[in-house]
Coordinates of C-alpha atoms in Angstrom, one line a residue:
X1 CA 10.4 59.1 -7.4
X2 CA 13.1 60.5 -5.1
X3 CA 12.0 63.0 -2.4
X4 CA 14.2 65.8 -3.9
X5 CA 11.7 65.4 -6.7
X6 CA 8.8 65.4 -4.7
X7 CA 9.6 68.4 -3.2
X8 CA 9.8 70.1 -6.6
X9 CA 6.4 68.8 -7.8
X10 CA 5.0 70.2 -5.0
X11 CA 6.5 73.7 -5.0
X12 CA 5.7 73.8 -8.5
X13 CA 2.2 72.7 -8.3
X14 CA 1.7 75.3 -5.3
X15 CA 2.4 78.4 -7.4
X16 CA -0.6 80.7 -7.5
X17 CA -2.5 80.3 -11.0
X18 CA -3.0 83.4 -12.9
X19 CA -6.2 82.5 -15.1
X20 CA -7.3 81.7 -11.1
X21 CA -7.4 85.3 -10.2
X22 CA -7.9 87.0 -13.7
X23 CA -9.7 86.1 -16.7
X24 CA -8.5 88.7 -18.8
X25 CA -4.7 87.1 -19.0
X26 CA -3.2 84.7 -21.6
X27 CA -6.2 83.1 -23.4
X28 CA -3.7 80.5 -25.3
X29 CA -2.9 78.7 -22.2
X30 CA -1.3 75.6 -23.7
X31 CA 1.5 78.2 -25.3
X32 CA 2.6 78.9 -21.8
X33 CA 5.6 77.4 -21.3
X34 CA 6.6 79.1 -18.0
X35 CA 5.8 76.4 -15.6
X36 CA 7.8 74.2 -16.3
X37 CA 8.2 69.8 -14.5
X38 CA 10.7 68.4 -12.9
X39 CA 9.8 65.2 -14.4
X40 CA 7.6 63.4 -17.1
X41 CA 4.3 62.4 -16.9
X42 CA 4.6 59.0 -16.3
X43 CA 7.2 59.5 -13.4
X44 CA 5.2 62.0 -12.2
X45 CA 1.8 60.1 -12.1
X46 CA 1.3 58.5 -9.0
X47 CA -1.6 56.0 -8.1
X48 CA -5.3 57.1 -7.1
X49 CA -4.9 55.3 -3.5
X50 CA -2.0 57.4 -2.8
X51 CA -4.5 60.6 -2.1
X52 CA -6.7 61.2 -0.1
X53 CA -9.9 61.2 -1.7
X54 CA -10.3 60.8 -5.8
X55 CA -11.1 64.5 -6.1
X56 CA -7.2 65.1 -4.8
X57 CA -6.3 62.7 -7.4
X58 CA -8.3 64.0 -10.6
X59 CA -6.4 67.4 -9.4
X60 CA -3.0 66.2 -9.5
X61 CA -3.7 64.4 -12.8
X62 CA -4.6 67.6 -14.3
X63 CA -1.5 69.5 -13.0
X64 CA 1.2 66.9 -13.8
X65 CA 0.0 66.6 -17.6
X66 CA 2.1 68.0 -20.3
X67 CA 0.0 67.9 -23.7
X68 CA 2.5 68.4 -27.0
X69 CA 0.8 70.1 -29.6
X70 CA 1.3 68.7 -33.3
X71 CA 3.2 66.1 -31.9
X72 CA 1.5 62.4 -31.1
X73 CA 0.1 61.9 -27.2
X74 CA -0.5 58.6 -26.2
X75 CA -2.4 56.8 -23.4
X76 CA -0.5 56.2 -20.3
X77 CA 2.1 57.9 -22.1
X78 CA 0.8 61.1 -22.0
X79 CA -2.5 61.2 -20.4
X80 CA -4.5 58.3 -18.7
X81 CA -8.2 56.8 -19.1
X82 CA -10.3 57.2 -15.7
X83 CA -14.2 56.1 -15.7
X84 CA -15.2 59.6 -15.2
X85 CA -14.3 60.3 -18.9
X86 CA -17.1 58.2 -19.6
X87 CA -19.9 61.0 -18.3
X88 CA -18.7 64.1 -20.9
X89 CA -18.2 61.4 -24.0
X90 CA -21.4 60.1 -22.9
X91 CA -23.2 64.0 -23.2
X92 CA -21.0 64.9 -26.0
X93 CA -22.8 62.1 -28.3
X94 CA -26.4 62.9 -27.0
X95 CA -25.2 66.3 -27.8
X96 CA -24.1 65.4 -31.2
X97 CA -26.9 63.4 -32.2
X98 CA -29.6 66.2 -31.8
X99 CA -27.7 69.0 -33.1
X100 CA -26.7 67.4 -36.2
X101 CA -30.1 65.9 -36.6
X102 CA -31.2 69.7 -36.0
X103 CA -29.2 71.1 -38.7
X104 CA -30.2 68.3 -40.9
X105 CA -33.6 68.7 -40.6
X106 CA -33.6 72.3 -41.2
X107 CA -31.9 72.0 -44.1
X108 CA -34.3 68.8 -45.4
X109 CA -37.4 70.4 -44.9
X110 CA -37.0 73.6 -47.2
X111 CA -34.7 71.0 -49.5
X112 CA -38.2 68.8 -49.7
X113 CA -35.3 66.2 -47.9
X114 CA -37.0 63.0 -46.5
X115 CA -36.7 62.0 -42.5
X116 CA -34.7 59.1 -43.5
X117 CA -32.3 61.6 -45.6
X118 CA -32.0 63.0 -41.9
X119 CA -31.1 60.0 -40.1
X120 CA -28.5 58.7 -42.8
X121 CA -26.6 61.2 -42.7
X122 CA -26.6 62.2 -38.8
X123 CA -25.1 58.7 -39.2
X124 CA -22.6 59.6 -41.7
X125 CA -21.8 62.6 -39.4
X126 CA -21.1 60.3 -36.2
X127 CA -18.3 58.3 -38.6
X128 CA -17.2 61.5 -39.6
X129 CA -16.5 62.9 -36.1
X130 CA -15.2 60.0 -34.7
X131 CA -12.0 60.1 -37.2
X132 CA -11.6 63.7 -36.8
X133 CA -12.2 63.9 -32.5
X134 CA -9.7 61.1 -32.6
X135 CA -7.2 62.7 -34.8
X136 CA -7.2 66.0 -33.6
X137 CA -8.5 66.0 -30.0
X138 CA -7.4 62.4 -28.6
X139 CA -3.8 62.6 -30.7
X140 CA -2.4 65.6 -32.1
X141 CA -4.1 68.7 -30.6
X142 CA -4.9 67.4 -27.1
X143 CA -5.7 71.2 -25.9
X144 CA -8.1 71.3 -28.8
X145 CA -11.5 70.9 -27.8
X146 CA -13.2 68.5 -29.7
X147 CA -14.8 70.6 -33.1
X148 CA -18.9 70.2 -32.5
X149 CA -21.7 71.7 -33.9
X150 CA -22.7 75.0 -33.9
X151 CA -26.3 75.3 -32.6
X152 CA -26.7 79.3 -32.9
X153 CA -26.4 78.9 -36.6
X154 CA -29.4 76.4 -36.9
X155 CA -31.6 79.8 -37.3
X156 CA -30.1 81.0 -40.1
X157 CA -30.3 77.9 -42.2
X158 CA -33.7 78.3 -43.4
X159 CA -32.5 81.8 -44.5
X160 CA -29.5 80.5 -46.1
X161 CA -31.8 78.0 -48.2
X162 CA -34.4 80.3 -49.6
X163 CA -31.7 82.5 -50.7
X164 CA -30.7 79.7 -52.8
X165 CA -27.4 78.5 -50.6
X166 CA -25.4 75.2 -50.8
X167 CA -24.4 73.1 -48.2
X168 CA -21.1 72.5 -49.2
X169 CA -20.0 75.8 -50.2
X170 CA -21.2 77.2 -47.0
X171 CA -19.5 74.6 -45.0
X172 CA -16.0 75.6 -47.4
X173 CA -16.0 79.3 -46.6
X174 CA -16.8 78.6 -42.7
X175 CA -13.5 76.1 -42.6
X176 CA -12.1 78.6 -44.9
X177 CA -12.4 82.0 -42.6
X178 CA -12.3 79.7 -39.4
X179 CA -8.7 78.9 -40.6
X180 CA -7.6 82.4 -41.3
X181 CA -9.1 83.5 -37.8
X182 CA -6.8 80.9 -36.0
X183 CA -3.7 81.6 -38.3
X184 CA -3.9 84.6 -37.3
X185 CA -4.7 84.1 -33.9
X186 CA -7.6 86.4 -33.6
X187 CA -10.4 84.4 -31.1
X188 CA -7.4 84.4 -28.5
X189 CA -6.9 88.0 -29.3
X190 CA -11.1 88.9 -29.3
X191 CA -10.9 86.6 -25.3
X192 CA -8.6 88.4 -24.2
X193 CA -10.2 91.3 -24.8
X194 CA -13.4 90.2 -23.0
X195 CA -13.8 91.1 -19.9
X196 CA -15.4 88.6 -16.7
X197 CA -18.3 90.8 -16.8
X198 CA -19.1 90.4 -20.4
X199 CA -18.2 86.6 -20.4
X200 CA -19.7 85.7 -17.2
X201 CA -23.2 87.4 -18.7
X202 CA -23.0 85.8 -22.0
X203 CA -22.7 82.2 -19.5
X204 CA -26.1 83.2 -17.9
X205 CA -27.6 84.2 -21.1
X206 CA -27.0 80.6 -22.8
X207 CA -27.9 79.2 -19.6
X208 CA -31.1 80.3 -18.9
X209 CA -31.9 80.4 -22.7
X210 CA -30.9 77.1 -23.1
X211 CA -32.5 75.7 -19.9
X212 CA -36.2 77.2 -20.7
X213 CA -35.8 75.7 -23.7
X214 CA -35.4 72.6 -23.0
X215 CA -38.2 72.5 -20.3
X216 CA -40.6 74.1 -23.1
X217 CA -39.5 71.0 -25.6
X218 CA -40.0 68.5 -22.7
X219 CA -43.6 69.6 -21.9
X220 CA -44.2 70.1 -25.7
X221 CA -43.7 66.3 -26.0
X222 CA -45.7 65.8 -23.1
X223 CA -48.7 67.2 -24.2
X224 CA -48.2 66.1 -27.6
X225 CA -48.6 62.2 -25.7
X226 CA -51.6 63.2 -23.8
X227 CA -49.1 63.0 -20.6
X228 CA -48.2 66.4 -19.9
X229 CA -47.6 65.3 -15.7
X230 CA -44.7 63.2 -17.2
X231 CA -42.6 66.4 -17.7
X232 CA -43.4 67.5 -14.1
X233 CA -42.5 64.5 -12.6
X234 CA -39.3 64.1 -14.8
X235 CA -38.1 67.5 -14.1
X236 CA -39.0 67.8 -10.5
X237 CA -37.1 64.8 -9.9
X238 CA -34.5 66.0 -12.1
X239 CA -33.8 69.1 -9.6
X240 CA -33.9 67.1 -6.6
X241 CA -31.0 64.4 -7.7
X242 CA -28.9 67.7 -9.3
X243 CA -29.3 68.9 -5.8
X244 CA -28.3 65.6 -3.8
X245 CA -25.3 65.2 -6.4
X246 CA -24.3 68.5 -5.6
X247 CA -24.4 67.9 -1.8
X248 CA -21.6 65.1 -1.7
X249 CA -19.6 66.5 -4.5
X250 CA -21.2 64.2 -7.5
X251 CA -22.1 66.6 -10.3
X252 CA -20.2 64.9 -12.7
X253 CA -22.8 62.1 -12.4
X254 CA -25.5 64.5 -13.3
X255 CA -25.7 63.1 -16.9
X256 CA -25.6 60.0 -16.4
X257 CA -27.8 59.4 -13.5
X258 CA -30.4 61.9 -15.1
X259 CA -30.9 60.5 -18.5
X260 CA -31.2 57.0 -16.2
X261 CA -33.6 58.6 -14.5
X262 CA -35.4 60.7 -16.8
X263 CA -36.3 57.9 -19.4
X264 CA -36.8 55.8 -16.5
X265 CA -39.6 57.3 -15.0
X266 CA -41.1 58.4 -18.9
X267 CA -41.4 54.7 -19.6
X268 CA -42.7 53.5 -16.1
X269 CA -45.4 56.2 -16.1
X270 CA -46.4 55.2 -20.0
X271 CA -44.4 57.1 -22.1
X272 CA -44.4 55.0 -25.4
X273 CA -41.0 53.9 -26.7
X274 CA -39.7 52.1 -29.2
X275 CA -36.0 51.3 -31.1
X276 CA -36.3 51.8 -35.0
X277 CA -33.0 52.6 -36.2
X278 CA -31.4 49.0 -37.2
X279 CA -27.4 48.1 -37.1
X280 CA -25.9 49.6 -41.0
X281 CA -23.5 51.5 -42.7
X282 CA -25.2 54.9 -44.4
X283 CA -23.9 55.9 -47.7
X284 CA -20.1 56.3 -47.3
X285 CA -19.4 57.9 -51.2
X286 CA -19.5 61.7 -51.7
X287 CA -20.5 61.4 -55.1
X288 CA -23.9 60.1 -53.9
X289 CA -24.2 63.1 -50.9
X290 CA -23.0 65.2 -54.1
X291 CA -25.1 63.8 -56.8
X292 CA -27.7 65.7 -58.4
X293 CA -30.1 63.1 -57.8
X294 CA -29.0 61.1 -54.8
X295 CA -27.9 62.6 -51.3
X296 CA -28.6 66.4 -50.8
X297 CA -30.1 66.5 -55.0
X298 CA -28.2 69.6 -55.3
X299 CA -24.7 68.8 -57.3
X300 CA -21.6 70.7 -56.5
X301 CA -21.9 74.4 -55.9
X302 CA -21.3 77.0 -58.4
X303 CA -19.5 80.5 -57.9
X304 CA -23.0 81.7 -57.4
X305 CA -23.4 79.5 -54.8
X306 CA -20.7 80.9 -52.8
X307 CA -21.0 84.5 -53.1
X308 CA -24.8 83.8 -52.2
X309 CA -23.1 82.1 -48.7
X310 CA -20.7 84.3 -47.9
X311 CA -22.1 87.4 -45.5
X312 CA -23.7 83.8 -43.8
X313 CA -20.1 82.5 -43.4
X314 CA -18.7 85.8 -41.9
X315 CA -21.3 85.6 -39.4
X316 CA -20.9 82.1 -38.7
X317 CA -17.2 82.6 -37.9
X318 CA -17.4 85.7 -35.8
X319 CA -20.0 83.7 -33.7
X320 CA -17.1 81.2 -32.6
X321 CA -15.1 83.3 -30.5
X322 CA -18.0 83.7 -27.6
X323 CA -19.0 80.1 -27.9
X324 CA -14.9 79.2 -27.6
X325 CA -14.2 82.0 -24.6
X326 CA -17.3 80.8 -22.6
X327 CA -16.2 77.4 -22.9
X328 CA -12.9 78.2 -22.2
X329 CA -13.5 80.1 -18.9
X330 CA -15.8 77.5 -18.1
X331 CA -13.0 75.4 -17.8
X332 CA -10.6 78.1 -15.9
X333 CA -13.6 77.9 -13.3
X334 CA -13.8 74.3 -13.0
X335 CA -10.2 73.0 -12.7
X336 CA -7.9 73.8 -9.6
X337 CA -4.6 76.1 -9.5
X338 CA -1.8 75.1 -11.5
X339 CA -3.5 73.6 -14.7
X340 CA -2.8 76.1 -17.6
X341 CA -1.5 73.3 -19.7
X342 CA -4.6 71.9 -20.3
X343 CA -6.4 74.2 -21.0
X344 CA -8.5 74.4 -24.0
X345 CA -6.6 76.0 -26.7
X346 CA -9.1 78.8 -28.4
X347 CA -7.2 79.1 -31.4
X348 CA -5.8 75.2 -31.6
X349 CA -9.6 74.7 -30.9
X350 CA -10.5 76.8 -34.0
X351 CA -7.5 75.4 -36.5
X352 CA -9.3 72.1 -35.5
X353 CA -12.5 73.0 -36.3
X354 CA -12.0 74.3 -39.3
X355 CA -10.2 71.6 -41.1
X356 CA -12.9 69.2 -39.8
X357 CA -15.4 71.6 -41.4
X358 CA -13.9 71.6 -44.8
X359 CA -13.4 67.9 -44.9
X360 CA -17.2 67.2 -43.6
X361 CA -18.6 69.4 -46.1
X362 CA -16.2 67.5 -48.8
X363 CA -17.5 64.2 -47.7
X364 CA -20.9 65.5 -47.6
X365 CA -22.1 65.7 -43.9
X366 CA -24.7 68.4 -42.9
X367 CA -22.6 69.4 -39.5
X368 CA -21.2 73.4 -39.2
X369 CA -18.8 72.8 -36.6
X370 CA -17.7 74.7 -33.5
X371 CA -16.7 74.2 -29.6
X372 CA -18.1 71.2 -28.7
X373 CA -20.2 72.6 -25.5
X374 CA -21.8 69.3 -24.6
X375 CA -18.3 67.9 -24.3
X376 CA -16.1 70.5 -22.5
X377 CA -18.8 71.7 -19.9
X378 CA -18.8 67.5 -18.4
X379 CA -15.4 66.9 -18.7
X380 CA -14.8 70.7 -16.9
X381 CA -17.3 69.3 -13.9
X382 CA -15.6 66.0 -13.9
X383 CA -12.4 67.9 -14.0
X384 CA -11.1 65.3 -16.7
X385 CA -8.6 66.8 -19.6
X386 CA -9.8 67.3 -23.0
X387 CA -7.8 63.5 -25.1
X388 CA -9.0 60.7 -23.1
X389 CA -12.6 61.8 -22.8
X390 CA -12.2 62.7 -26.7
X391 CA -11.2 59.4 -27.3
X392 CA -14.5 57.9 -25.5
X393 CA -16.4 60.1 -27.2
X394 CA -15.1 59.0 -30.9
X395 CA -15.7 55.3 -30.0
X396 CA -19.1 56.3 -28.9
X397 CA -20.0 57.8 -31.5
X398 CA -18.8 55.4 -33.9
X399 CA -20.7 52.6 -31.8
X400 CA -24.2 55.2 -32.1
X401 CA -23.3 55.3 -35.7
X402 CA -23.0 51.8 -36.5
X403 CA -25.2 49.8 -34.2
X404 CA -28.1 52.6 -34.8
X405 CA -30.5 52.0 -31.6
X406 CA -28.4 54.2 -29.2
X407 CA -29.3 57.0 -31.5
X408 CA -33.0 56.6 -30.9
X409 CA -32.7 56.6 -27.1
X410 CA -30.4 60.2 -27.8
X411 CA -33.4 61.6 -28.9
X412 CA -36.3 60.7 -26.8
X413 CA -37.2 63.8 -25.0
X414 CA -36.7 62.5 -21.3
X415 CA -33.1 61.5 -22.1
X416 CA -32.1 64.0 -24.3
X417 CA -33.5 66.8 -22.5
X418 CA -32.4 66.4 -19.1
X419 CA -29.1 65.7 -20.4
X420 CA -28.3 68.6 -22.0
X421 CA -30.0 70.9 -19.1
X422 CA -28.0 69.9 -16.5
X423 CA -25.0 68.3 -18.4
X424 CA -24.8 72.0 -20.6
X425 CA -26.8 75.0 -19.5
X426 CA -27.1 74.7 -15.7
X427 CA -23.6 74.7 -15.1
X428 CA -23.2 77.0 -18.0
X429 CA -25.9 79.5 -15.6
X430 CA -24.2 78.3 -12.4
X431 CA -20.5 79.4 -14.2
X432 CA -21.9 82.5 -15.3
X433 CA -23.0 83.6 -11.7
X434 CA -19.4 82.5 -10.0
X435 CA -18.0 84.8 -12.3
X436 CA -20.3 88.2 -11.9
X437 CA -20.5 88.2 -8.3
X438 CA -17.6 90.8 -7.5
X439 CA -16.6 94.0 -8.5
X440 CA -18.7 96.2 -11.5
X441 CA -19.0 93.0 -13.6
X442 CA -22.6 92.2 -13.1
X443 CA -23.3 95.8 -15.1
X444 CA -21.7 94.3 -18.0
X445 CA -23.2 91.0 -17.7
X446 CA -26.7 92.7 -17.4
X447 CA -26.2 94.8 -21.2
X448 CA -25.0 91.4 -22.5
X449 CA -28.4 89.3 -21.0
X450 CA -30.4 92.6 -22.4
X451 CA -28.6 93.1 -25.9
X452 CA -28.3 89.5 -26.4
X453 CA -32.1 89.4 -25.8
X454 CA -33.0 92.1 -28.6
X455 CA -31.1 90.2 -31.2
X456 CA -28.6 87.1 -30.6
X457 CA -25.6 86.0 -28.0
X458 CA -23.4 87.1 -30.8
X459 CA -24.8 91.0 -30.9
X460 CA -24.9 91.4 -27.0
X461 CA -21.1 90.1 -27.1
X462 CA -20.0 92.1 -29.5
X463 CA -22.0 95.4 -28.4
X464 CA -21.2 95.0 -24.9
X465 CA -17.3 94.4 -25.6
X466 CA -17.2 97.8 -27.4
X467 CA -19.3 99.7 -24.4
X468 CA -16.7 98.0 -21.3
X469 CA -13.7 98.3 -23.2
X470 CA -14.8 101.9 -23.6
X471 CA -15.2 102.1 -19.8
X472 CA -18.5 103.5 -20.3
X473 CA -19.8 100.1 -18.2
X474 CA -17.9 97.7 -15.7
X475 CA -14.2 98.3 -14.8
X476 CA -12.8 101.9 -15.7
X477 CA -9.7 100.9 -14.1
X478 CA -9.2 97.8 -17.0
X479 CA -11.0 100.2 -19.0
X480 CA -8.2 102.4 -18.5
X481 CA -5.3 100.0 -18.9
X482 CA -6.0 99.4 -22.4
X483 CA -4.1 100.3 -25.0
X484 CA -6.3 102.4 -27.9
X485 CA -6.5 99.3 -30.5
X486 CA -7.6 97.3 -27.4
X487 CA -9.7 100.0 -25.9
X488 CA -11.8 100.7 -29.0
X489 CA -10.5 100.1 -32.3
X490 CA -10.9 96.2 -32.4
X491 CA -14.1 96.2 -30.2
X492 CA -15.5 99.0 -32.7
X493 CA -14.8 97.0 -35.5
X494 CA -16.2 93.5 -34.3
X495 CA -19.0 95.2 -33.7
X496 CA -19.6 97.1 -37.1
X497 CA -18.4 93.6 -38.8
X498 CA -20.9 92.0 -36.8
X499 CA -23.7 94.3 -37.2
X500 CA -23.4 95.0 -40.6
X501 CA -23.6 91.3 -42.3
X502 CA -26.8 90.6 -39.5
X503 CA -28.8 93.9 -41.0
X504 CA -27.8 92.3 -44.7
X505 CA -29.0 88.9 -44.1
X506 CA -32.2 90.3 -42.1
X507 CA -31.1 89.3 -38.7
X508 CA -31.8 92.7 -36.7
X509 CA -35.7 92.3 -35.3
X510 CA -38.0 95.2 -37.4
X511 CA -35.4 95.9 -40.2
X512 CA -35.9 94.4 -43.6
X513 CA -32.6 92.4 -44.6
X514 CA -30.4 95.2 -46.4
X515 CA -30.1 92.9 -49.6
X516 CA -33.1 92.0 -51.2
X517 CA -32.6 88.4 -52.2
X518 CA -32.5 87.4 -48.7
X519 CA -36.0 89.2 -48.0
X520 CA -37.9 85.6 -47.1

């Protein structure tokens, strides 16, 4: 590269970064097309031993790339393949495998589903996901994250079941209102109307949440083995090696080295262990997920069956657009000045989502997609963009999927739960506290911890967006800055939306669901 080029690079990647300074700006990052190259990506890449440490490198990377959406991206081409991609595909599968497994479960149990009903089709769902991560994320969308699971909706499913809901048709009308939502670009619109205050307490919220939980299931286990010192140990070792990583600039390790450890030490102290799930192929037909007495046993939905879903859909989709933001600004935290081009995408991330949402429930798969947290929050540490990871992550899961025993080591408790707490929900906590520690946000993330504790994540966002907008908490200066639709009208509406289908499905502690069939 000449040095006339050089010089460009540089001045270009030196310009201050916007979503550095303020969270409330342009929320569809990759549809900035204001910072423009001088030069490809390929002439622009230059090798890792030209920096000065790999951290400089992994920067650069990020700030040189120049995703195309709807267009193909290729490897080397586009975006390269570095070993710390590895670390968020790695999470993102672990992730994968218990949350679908959750959602099937929950649905198998009230069905009178088997366990190996579960386990076929959380394999089913890993073959699924790989096409679609590849498709969208790794080739097409590479600002899209990869479309997940979504875990708030896993307490609703019981309540979706005993007021006689189907699967598919409540998989059709997420995909369905997901798509409108990102036609119309309304989760950009609902993020930028979210203030750091409100975000950064909905990141401590599903942080702290998330990490007591996963200490409570780790113990559970424990005691349920007779070994209850087994969690200590685990977890007290856990917090030490997060802390040594942290120390020499390692977190992205933190997975990795922690599941290592974790099932390690569970198996050296007498944890019993075993691998059951054999090398196959699960049922690939959706006539037999869709039969009436194969699969699911339930046939193909009826009208009935979708009007029964729908309020549950509604809900499901206006729960995306704080999973997306939190994910999003997770991101904006993580990577260095100069990287709005790869930035996640909230509504690309949605489009995506959706259409792998109506194709899984087509084919038959029990998944309810979303943001894929256990992917984005990784690859954010390791500062990695979203395609090469996503790529790792759909062979991974295909290889889980096929050769069977990797799942069972997903789900063992000391692997699967020191992977997701410091892989997910510390840094989610950690995020959360970097962004409320100036200024009059930590009132607005305090009504968001406390309204999201009365009911759900969802509620506190959607309450709490209405009262700062209003300037009644946080900022009165933004407050003031807003235009009335963006002030109140929108905020107001969310919330009533919101509000409304939760008090008709029974959602709202201490009042009776609105609608009597879903009184269970």
């Amino acid at each position: 590269m000449s040095s006339t080029q050089d010089s460009a690079v540089e001045h270009s990647l030196q310009q201050p970064n916007s979503s550095d300074s303020n969270h409330d700006g342009n929320n569809n990052p990759s549809n900035n097309d204001s910072n423009e190259l001088p030069d490809s990506y390929p002439n622009l890449h230059k090798p890792s031993a030209s920096f000065k440490n790999r951290d400089a490198y992994l920067k650069h990377e990020l700030q040189i790339m120049q995703p195309k959406r709807w267009r193909v991206n290729l490897p080397f081409r586009d975006y390269r393949f570095e070993y710390e991609d590895t670390i968020p595909a790695m999470a993102a599968t672990i992730g994968k495998v218990v949350m679908v497994g959750a959602i099937a479960a929950t649905f198998a149990g009230p069905l009178g589903l088997s366990e190996a009903f579960v386990l076929e089709n959380v394999r089913y769902e890993l073959l699924i996901v790989a096409v679609f991560v590849f498709l969208f994320s790794g080739l097409l969308l590479p600002t899209a994250n990869l479309a997940g699971t979504h875990g708030p909706l896993i307490p609703l499913i019981p309540i979706v079941v005993a007021a006689g809901g189907h699967p598919m048709a409540f998989g059709l009308l997420i995909g369905a209102f997901g798509l409108l939502l990102a036609i119309s670009k309304g989760g950009s619109l609902l993020a930028n109307l979210t203030s750091k205050g409100v975000c950064g307490g909905l990141l401590l919220y599903l942080g702290f949440i998330g990490t007591t939980s996963q200490v409570k299931n780790l113990f559970a286990w424990a005691e349920g083995i007779g070994m209850s010192h087994i969690a200590f140990t685990v977890i007290l070792l856990t917090i030490v090696l997060y802390a040594v990583l942290e120390n020499y600039q390692k977190r992205w390790l933190a997975v990795p080295l922690s599941c290592l450890l974790g099932g390690g030490v569970a198996f050296a102290m007498g944890a019993p262990f075993e691998f059951k799930t054999a090398p196959g192929l699960p049922h690939m037909s959706p006539a037999y997920w869709w039969g009436e007495n194969t699969g699911w046993m339930l046939g193909l939905p009826t009208v009935e069956s979708f009007i029964v879903v729908l309020p549950f859909a509604v809900l499901a989709v206006a729960m995306w657009s704080p999973d997306f933001l939190g994910h999003q600004v997770f991101q904006k935290i993580s990577y260095p000045k100069r990287t709005e081009r790869v930035l996640m995408d909230i509504d690309d991330t949605m489009t995506s989502a959706s259409i792998r949402q109506v194709a899984g429930s087509v084919l038959g798969g029990a998944n309810f997609a979303s943001s894929w947290g256990t992917y984005i929050v990784p690859a954010a540490i390791a500062k990695r963009p979203i395609p090469a990871g996503a790529v790792l992550t759909a062979l991974f899961c295909l290889i889980a999927g096929l050769w069977g025993y990797p799942m069972d080591l997903a789900i063992w408790e000391p692997v699967m739960c020191v992977a997701l707490i410091v892989g997910v929900f510390i840094p989610l906590l950690e995020a959360g506290m970097e962004m409320t520690r100036e200024g009059k946000t930590t009132q607005s993330a305090a009504i968001v911890v406390f309204a999201s504790a009365l009911v759900n994540p969802a509620f506190g966002w959607s309450i709490t967006l209405l009262l700062d907008n209003l300037g009644l908490i946080g900022s009165k200066e933004r407050s003031a800055n807003l235009s009335k639709m963006s002030r109140w009208i929108i905020p107001a509406a969310v919330f009533i939306i919101l509000t409304g289908v939760m008090a008709i499905v029974g959602m709202l502690p201490g009042i009776p669901a609105l609608v009597a069939s879903f009184r269970h």
